[in-house]
Amino acid sequence: MTRYDALELIAAEIASFEAACAGRDSTAAWQALERTHIISQPYLTLHLTSHWAMLRYALHERDLREAIGQCLRIVLAPLGAISGRLPVGNTGPSKVSAFRPMPIPQDLLARMNDKS
């Protein structure tokens, strides 16, 4: 999947995030941000942008624990990129270990594979 393909998929997830926010559906909003994180991981600037979006949403939700966790991830993401230790499928919120690989949701995996 190219960076351009990733941006296309991310745009769709951001639209889902915005719709969830408009509907005041925090669970769906976080899910869209997590999917954005999965897509963005191979591209450092996109990866950092996904954590920045999570940080902003955590602050919007007044979730201090999540906001602190996102600050740490913003610092750690470049180190993971340099060392090649980015766990595939990791959804990115602070409630999940930053080093834990996770299965990619099947629908998202299919869309990512279609772009390859």
PDB file of C-alpha atoms in Angstrom:
ATOM      1  CA  MET A   1       0.000   0.000   0.000  1.00  0.00           C
ATOM      2  CA  THR A   2       1.439   3.358  -0.992  1.00  0.00           C
ATOM      3  CA  ARG A   3       1.312   6.479   1.143  1.00  0.00           C
ATOM      4  CA  TYR A   4      -1.295   7.864  -1.261  1.00  0.00           C
ATOM      5  CA  ASP A   5      -3.435   4.737  -0.760  1.00  0.00           C
ATOM      6  CA  ALA A   6      -3.061   5.103   3.000  1.00  0.00           C
ATOM      7  CA  LEU A   7      -4.192   8.730   2.799  1.00  0.00           C
ATOM      8  CA  GLU A   8      -7.271   7.660   0.860  1.00  0.00           C
ATOM      9  CA  LEU A   9      -8.214   5.074   3.498  1.00  0.00           C
ATOM     10  CA  ILE A  10      -7.452   7.508   6.311  1.00  0.00           C
ATOM     11  CA  ALA A  11      -9.748  10.110   4.729  1.00  0.00           C
ATOM     12  CA  ALA A  12     -12.615   7.610   4.870  1.00  0.00           C
ATOM     13  CA  GLU A  13     -11.899   6.868   8.539  1.00  0.00           C
ATOM     14  CA  ILE A  14     -11.676  10.579   9.378  1.00  0.00           C
ATOM     15  CA  ALA A  15     -15.106  11.037   7.767  1.00  0.00           C
ATOM     16  CA  SER A  16     -16.391   8.255  10.044  1.00  0.00           C
ATOM     17  CA  PHE A  17     -14.730   9.963  13.022  1.00  0.00           C
ATOM     18  CA  GLU A  18     -16.371  13.297  12.190  1.00  0.00           C
ATOM     19  CA  ALA A  19     -19.778  11.656  11.760  1.00  0.00           C
ATOM     20  CA  ALA A  20     -19.373   9.895  15.106  1.00  0.00           C
ATOM     21  CA  CYS A  21     -18.419  13.179  16.777  1.00  0.00           C
ATOM     22  CA  ALA A  22     -21.437  14.908  15.238  1.00  0.00           C
ATOM     23  CA  GLY A  23     -23.614  12.118  16.628  1.00  0.00           C
ATOM     24  CA  ARG A  24     -21.844  12.295  19.997  1.00  0.00           C
ATOM     25  CA  ASP A  25     -20.820   8.638  19.683  1.00  0.00           C
ATOM     26  CA  SER A  26     -17.500   8.472  21.527  1.00  0.00           C
ATOM     27  CA  THR A  27     -17.096   4.720  21.011  1.00  0.00           C
ATOM     28  CA  ALA A  28     -17.440   5.005  17.230  1.00  0.00           C
ATOM     29  CA  ALA A  29     -15.177   8.075  17.207  1.00  0.00           C
ATOM     30  CA  TRP A  30     -12.408   6.172  18.998  1.00  0.00           C
ATOM     31  CA  GLN A  31     -12.878   3.180  16.709  1.00  0.00           C
ATOM     32  CA  ALA A  32     -12.362   5.388  13.647  1.00  0.00           C
ATOM     33  CA  LEU A  33      -9.223   6.918  15.189  1.00  0.00           C
ATOM     34  CA  GLU A  34      -7.911   3.434  16.009  1.00  0.00           C
ATOM     35  CA  ARG A  35      -8.450   2.312  12.420  1.00  0.00           C
ATOM     36  CA  THR A  36      -6.644   5.442  11.240  1.00  0.00           C
ATOM     37  CA  HIS A  37      -3.740   4.439  13.491  1.00  0.00           C
ATOM     38  CA  ILE A  38      -3.584   0.933  12.011  1.00  0.00           C
ATOM     39  CA  ILE A  39      -3.470   2.329   8.470  1.00  0.00           C
ATOM     40  CA  SER A  40      -0.911   5.015   9.282  1.00  0.00           C
ATOM     41  CA  GLN A  41       1.703   2.960  11.143  1.00  0.00           C
ATOM     42  CA  PRO A  42       4.079   2.355   8.198  1.00  0.00           C
ATOM     43  CA  TYR A  43       4.365   6.106   7.520  1.00  0.00           C
ATOM     44  CA  LEU A  44       5.937   8.117  10.347  1.00  0.00           C
ATOM     45  CA  THR A  45       4.275  11.460   9.641  1.00  0.00           C
ATOM     46  CA  LEU A  46       0.857   9.821   9.246  1.00  0.00           C
ATOM     47  CA  HIS A  47       1.494   7.726  12.363  1.00  0.00           C
ATOM     48  CA  LEU A  48       2.352  10.823  14.400  1.00  0.00           C
ATOM     49  CA  THR A  49      -0.699  12.593  12.987  1.00  0.00           C
ATOM     50  CA  SER A  50      -2.931   9.734  14.152  1.00  0.00           C
ATOM     51  CA  HIS A  51      -1.557  10.030  17.695  1.00  0.00           C
ATOM     52  CA  TRP A  52      -1.982  13.808  17.554  1.00  0.00           C
ATOM     53  CA  ALA A  53      -5.656  13.299  16.583  1.00  0.00           C
ATOM     54  CA  MET A  54      -6.063  10.864  19.488  1.00  0.00           C
ATOM     55  CA  LEU A  55      -4.464  13.394  21.847  1.00  0.00           C
ATOM     56  CA  ARG A  56      -6.810  16.154  20.683  1.00  0.00           C
ATOM     57  CA  TYR A  57      -9.846  13.900  21.063  1.00  0.00           C
ATOM     58  CA  ALA A  58      -8.721  12.735  24.520  1.00  0.00           C
ATOM     59  CA  LEU A  59      -8.453  16.379  25.586  1.00  0.00           C
ATOM     60  CA  HIS A  60     -11.871  17.082  24.073  1.00  0.00           C
ATOM     61  CA  GLU A  61     -13.244  14.166  26.101  1.00  0.00           C
ATOM     62  CA  ARG A  62     -11.343  15.402  29.188  1.00  0.00           C
ATOM     63  CA  ASP A  63      -9.590  12.031  29.442  1.00  0.00           C
ATOM     64  CA  LEU A  64      -6.318  12.981  31.115  1.00  0.00           C
ATOM     65  CA  ARG A  65      -4.995   9.409  31.273  1.00  0.00           C
ATOM     66  CA  GLU A  66      -5.462   8.945  27.528  1.00  0.00           C
ATOM     67  CA  ALA A  67      -3.977  12.370  26.794  1.00  0.00           C
ATOM     68  CA  ILE A  68      -0.836  11.537  28.781  1.00  0.00           C
ATOM     69  CA  GLY A  69      -0.627   8.156  27.035  1.00  0.00           C
ATOM     70  CA  GLN A  70      -0.839   9.835  23.638  1.00  0.00           C
ATOM     71  CA  CYS A  71       1.930  12.285  24.572  1.00  0.00           C
ATOM     72  CA  LEU A  72       4.148   9.305  25.382  1.00  0.00           C
ATOM     73  CA  ARG A  73       3.259   7.625  22.098  1.00  0.00           C
ATOM     74  CA  ILE A  74       4.062  10.778  20.137  1.00  0.00           C
ATOM     75  CA  VAL A  75       7.541  10.645  21.679  1.00  0.00           C
ATOM     76  CA  LEU A  76       7.942   6.872  21.188  1.00  0.00           C
ATOM     77  CA  ALA A  77       6.593   6.537  17.622  1.00  0.00           C
ATOM     78  CA  PRO A  78       9.770   7.822  15.929  1.00  0.00           C
ATOM     79  CA  LEU A  79      11.865   5.407  17.993  1.00  0.00           C
ATOM     80  CA  GLY A  80       9.623   2.539  16.924  1.00  0.00           C
ATOM     81  CA  ALA A  81       9.925   3.594  13.293  1.00  0.00           C
ATOM     82  CA  ILE A  82      13.723   3.821  13.492  1.00  0.00           C
ATOM     83  CA  SER A  83      14.064   0.466  15.250  1.00  0.00           C
ATOM     84  CA  GLY A  84      11.432  -1.252  13.095  1.00  0.00           C
ATOM     85  CA  ARG A  85       9.455  -2.223  16.201  1.00  0.00           C
ATOM     86  CA  LEU A  86       5.979  -1.102  15.206  1.00  0.00           C
ATOM     87  CA  PRO A  87       3.478  -3.818  16.135  1.00  0.00           C
ATOM     88  CA  VAL A  88       1.217  -4.563  13.177  1.00  0.00           C
ATOM     89  CA  GLY A  89      -2.456  -3.950  13.854  1.00  0.00           C
ATOM     90  CA  ASN A  90      -1.905  -2.069  17.115  1.00  0.00           C
ATOM     91  CA  THR A  91      -4.847   0.297  17.581  1.00  0.00           C
ATOM     92  CA  GLY A  92      -2.903   3.031  19.402  1.00  0.00           C
ATOM     93  CA  PRO A  93      -4.878   4.027  22.511  1.00  0.00           C
ATOM     94  CA  SER A  94      -3.131   4.112  25.882  1.00  0.00           C
ATOM     95  CA  LYS A  95      -5.227   1.204  27.204  1.00  0.00           C
ATOM     96  CA  VAL A  96      -3.291  -1.051  24.788  1.00  0.00           C
ATOM     97  CA  SER A  97       0.431  -1.777  25.121  1.00  0.00           C
ATOM     98  CA  ALA A  98       2.370   0.211  22.530  1.00  0.00           C
ATOM     99  CA  PHE A  99       4.316  -2.973  21.728  1.00  0.00           C
ATOM    100  CA  ARG A 100       1.388  -5.392  21.315  1.00  0.00           C
ATOM    101  CA  PRO A 101       0.634  -6.656  17.800  1.00  0.00           C
ATOM    102  CA  MET A 102      -3.083  -7.073  17.179  1.00  0.00           C
ATOM    103  CA  PRO A 103      -5.186  -8.586  14.411  1.00  0.00           C
ATOM    104  CA  ILE A 104      -6.287  -6.082  11.786  1.00  0.00           C
ATOM    105  CA  PRO A 105     -10.099  -6.020  11.430  1.00  0.00           C
ATOM    106  CA  GLN A 106     -11.022  -8.128   8.398  1.00  0.00           C
ATOM    107  CA  ASP A 107     -12.885  -5.367   6.558  1.00  0.00           C
ATOM    108  CA  LEU A 108      -9.970  -2.975   6.992  1.00  0.00           C
ATOM    109  CA  LEU A 109      -7.429  -5.623   6.007  1.00  0.00           C
ATOM    110  CA  ALA A 110      -9.398  -6.301   2.813  1.00  0.00           C
ATOM    111  CA  ARG A 111      -9.423  -2.581   1.967  1.00  0.00           C
ATOM    112  CA  MET A 112      -5.697  -2.312   2.680  1.00  0.00           C
ATOM    113  CA  ASN A 113      -4.956  -5.380   0.541  1.00  0.00           C
ATOM    114  CA  ASP A 114      -7.068  -3.971  -2.310  1.00  0.00           C
ATOM    115  CA  LYS A 115      -4.704  -0.991  -2.306  1.00  0.00           C
ATOM    116  CA  SER A 116      -1.581  -3.174  -2.556  1.00  0.00           C
TER     117      SER A 116
END
